[in-house]
mmCIF file of C-alpha atoms in Angstrom:
data_model
loop_
_atom_site.group_PDB
_atom_site.id
_atom_site.type_symbol
_atom_site.label_atom_id
_atom_site.label_comp_id
_atom_site.label_asym_id
_atom_site.label_seq_id
_atom_site.Cartn_x
_atom_site.Cartn_y
_atom_site.Cartn_z
ATOM 1 C CA UNK G 253 -0.127 -0.193 -0.232
ATOM 2 C CA UNK G 254 2.856 2.410 0.845
ATOM 3 C CA UNK G 255 4.505 1.685 -2.758
ATOM 4 C CA UNK G 256 1.016 2.780 -4.269
ATOM 5 C CA UNK G 257 -0.226 5.731 -1.936
ATOM 6 C CA UNK G 258 2.519 6.797 0.199
ATOM 7 C CA UNK G 259 0.696 5.867 2.858
ATOM 8 C CA UNK G 260 1.278 3.441 5.718
ATOM 9 C CA UNK G 261 -1.161 1.026 7.219
ATOM 10 C CA UNK G 262 -1.494 -1.439 9.864
ATOM 11 C CA UNK G 263 -4.152 -4.690 9.777
ATOM 12 C CA UNK G 264 -5.235 -6.488 12.492
ATOM 13 C CA UNK G 265 -6.771 -10.040 11.770
ATOM 14 C CA UNK G 266 -8.734 -11.685 14.298
ATOM 15 C CA UNK G 267 -11.607 -13.892 14.932
ATOM 16 C CA UNK G 268 -13.830 -11.047 15.631
ATOM 17 C CA UNK G 269 -14.198 -7.580 15.838
ATOM 18 C CA UNK G 270 -12.520 -6.943 19.072
ATOM 19 C CA UNK G 271 -9.259 -8.964 18.544
ATOM 20 C CA UNK G 272 -8.922 -7.443 14.855
ATOM 21 C CA UNK G 273 -9.381 -4.010 16.653
ATOM 22 C CA UNK G 274 -6.861 -5.000 19.330
ATOM 23 C CA UNK G 275 -4.346 -6.896 16.785
ATOM 24 C CA UNK G 276 -4.537 -3.545 14.320
ATOM 25 C CA UNK G 277 -3.066 -1.100 17.487
ATOM 26 C CA UNK G 278 -0.441 -3.894 18.172
ATOM 27 C CA UNK G 279 0.666 -3.978 14.490
ATOM 28 C CA UNK G 280 0.795 -0.005 13.929
ATOM 29 C CA UNK G 281 2.858 1.388 12.966
ATOM 30 C CA UNK G 282 2.819 0.152 9.285
ATOM 31 C CA UNK G 283 2.733 -3.839 10.343
ATOM 32 C CA UNK G 284 0.345 -6.492 10.325
ATOM 33 C CA UNK G 285 -0.407 -9.343 12.764
ATOM 34 C CA UNK G 286 -3.033 -12.092 13.109
ATOM 35 C CA UNK G 287 -4.660 -13.316 16.502
ATOM 36 C CA UNK G 288 -6.243 -16.753 15.862
ATOM 37 C CA UNK G 289 -9.338 -17.814 17.995
ATOM 38 C CA UNK G 290 -7.344 -20.118 19.984
ATOM 39 C CA UNK G 291 -4.409 -17.406 20.485
ATOM 40 C CA UNK G 292 -7.001 -15.181 21.731
ATOM 41 C CA UNK G 293 -6.743 -15.791 25.716
ATOM 42 C CA UNK G 294 -3.103 -15.536 25.430
ATOM 43 C CA UNK G 295 -3.070 -12.328 23.355
ATOM 44 C CA UNK G 296 -5.179 -10.609 25.903
ATOM 45 C CA UNK G 297 -3.628 -11.636 29.158
ATOM 46 C CA UNK G 298 -0.967 -9.053 29.387
ATOM 47 C CA UNK G 299 -2.922 -5.954 28.253
ATOM 48 C CA UNK G 300 -4.522 -3.652 30.735
ATOM 49 C CA UNK G 301 -8.149 -3.596 30.936
ATOM 50 C CA UNK G 302 -7.985 0.037 29.380
ATOM 51 C CA UNK G 303 -7.650 -1.505 25.717
ATOM 52 C CA UNK G 304 -11.478 -3.010 26.123
ATOM 53 C CA UNK G 305 -13.939 -0.998 24.762
ATOM 54 C CA UNK G 306 -16.024 0.528 27.501
ATOM 55 C CA UNK G 307 -13.561 0.337 29.908
ATOM 56 C CA UNK G 308 -13.417 4.263 30.816
ATOM 57 C CA UNK G 309 -12.080 6.374 33.577
ATOM 58 C CA UNK G 310 -14.855 5.403 36.260
ATOM 59 C CA UNK G 311 -14.980 1.720 35.376
ATOM 60 C CA UNK G 312 -10.642 1.718 35.101
ATOM 61 C CA UNK G 313 -11.152 2.957 38.690
ATOM 62 C CA UNK G 314 -13.685 0.226 40.054
ATOM 63 C CA UNK G 315 -11.512 -2.624 38.339
ATOM 64 C CA UNK G 316 -8.236 -1.474 39.947
ATOM 65 C CA UNK G 317 -10.040 -1.552 43.403
ATOM 66 C CA UNK G 318 -11.070 -5.075 42.485
ATOM 67 C CA UNK G 319 -7.256 -6.257 41.552
ATOM 68 C CA UNK G 320 -7.905 -6.317 37.960
ATOM 69 C CA UNK G 321 -5.811 -4.130 36.020
ATOM 70 C CA UNK G 322 -4.682 -6.677 33.203
ATOM 71 C CA UNK G 323 -7.314 -8.788 30.673
ATOM 72 C CA UNK G 324 -5.799 -11.914 32.769
ATOM 73 C CA UNK G 325 -6.904 -10.579 35.988
ATOM 74 C CA UNK G 326 -10.202 -9.953 34.729
ATOM 75 C CA UNK G 327 -10.797 -13.247 32.883
ATOM 76 C CA UNK G 328 -10.457 -14.856 36.572
ATOM 77 C CA UNK G 329 -12.782 -12.222 38.310
ATOM 78 C CA UNK G 330 -15.811 -13.375 40.081
ATOM 79 C CA UNK G 331 -18.638 -12.112 37.808
ATOM 80 C CA UNK G 332 -21.024 -11.610 41.144
ATOM 81 C CA UNK G 333 -18.163 -9.382 42.672
ATOM 82 C CA UNK G 334 -18.358 -7.378 39.787
ATOM 83 C CA UNK G 335 -22.042 -6.732 39.411
ATOM 84 C CA UNK G 336 -21.755 -5.991 43.213
ATOM 85 C CA UNK G 337 -19.477 -2.883 42.552
ATOM 86 C CA UNK G 338 -21.222 -1.916 39.398
ATOM 87 C CA UNK G 339 -18.610 -2.322 36.886
ATOM 88 C CA UNK G 340 -19.873 -0.997 33.780
ATOM 89 C CA UNK G 341 -21.790 -3.258 32.054
ATOM 90 C CA UNK G 342 -20.398 -6.541 34.006
ATOM 91 C CA UNK G 343 -23.108 -8.539 34.978
ATOM 92 C CA UNK G 344 -23.609 -12.284 36.629
ATOM 93 C CA UNK G 345 -23.160 -13.746 33.455
ATOM 94 C CA UNK G 346 -20.498 -14.149 31.610
ATOM 95 C CA UNK G 347 -19.484 -10.598 30.249
ATOM 96 C CA UNK G 348 -17.653 -11.153 27.025
ATOM 97 C CA UNK G 349 -14.805 -9.432 27.319
ATOM 98 C CA UNK G 350 -13.770 -11.823 30.206
ATOM 99 C CA UNK G 351 -13.475 -14.187 27.588
ATOM 100 C CA UNK G 352 -12.924 -13.317 24.147
ATOM 101 C CA UNK G 353 -14.113 -16.669 22.964
ATOM 102 C CA UNK G 354 -17.397 -15.577 24.115
ATOM 103 C CA UNK G 355 -17.577 -13.045 21.535
ATOM 104 C CA UNK G 356 -19.276 -14.238 18.127
ATOM 105 C CA UNK G 357 -16.809 -14.634 15.145
ATOM 106 C CA UNK G 358 -17.092 -12.108 12.217
ATOM 107 C CA UNK G 359 -19.275 -13.374 9.649
ATOM 108 C CA UNK G 360 -20.153 -11.971 5.855
ATOM 109 C CA UNK G 361 -22.486 -9.444 5.712
ATOM 110 C CA UNK G 362 -25.605 -10.717 3.470
ATOM 111 C CA UNK G 363 -25.453 -10.574 0.030
#
């Protein structure tokens, strides 16, 4: 792309939109990264929870108070404790961000 347009581009490939988005951020600048479905938990484990969409200042503060600073810590967190602390959209049911495998894979748009 750079040779043709003079613009750098980064590409992230993932089994769902979240993984593709995070892979793109890691691939910057001017790189590419593919995160397979079976690699998602390992890929996320050392990332701060702040990389997750919907985790802003207030949610980050509440998660930090619960000892959830990394995605791996959030994945191990008690969903009931998250709900009691009214942490963002987290509920007693497993939240998609606690397991990237629960997020449905991307599918092509209908014809």
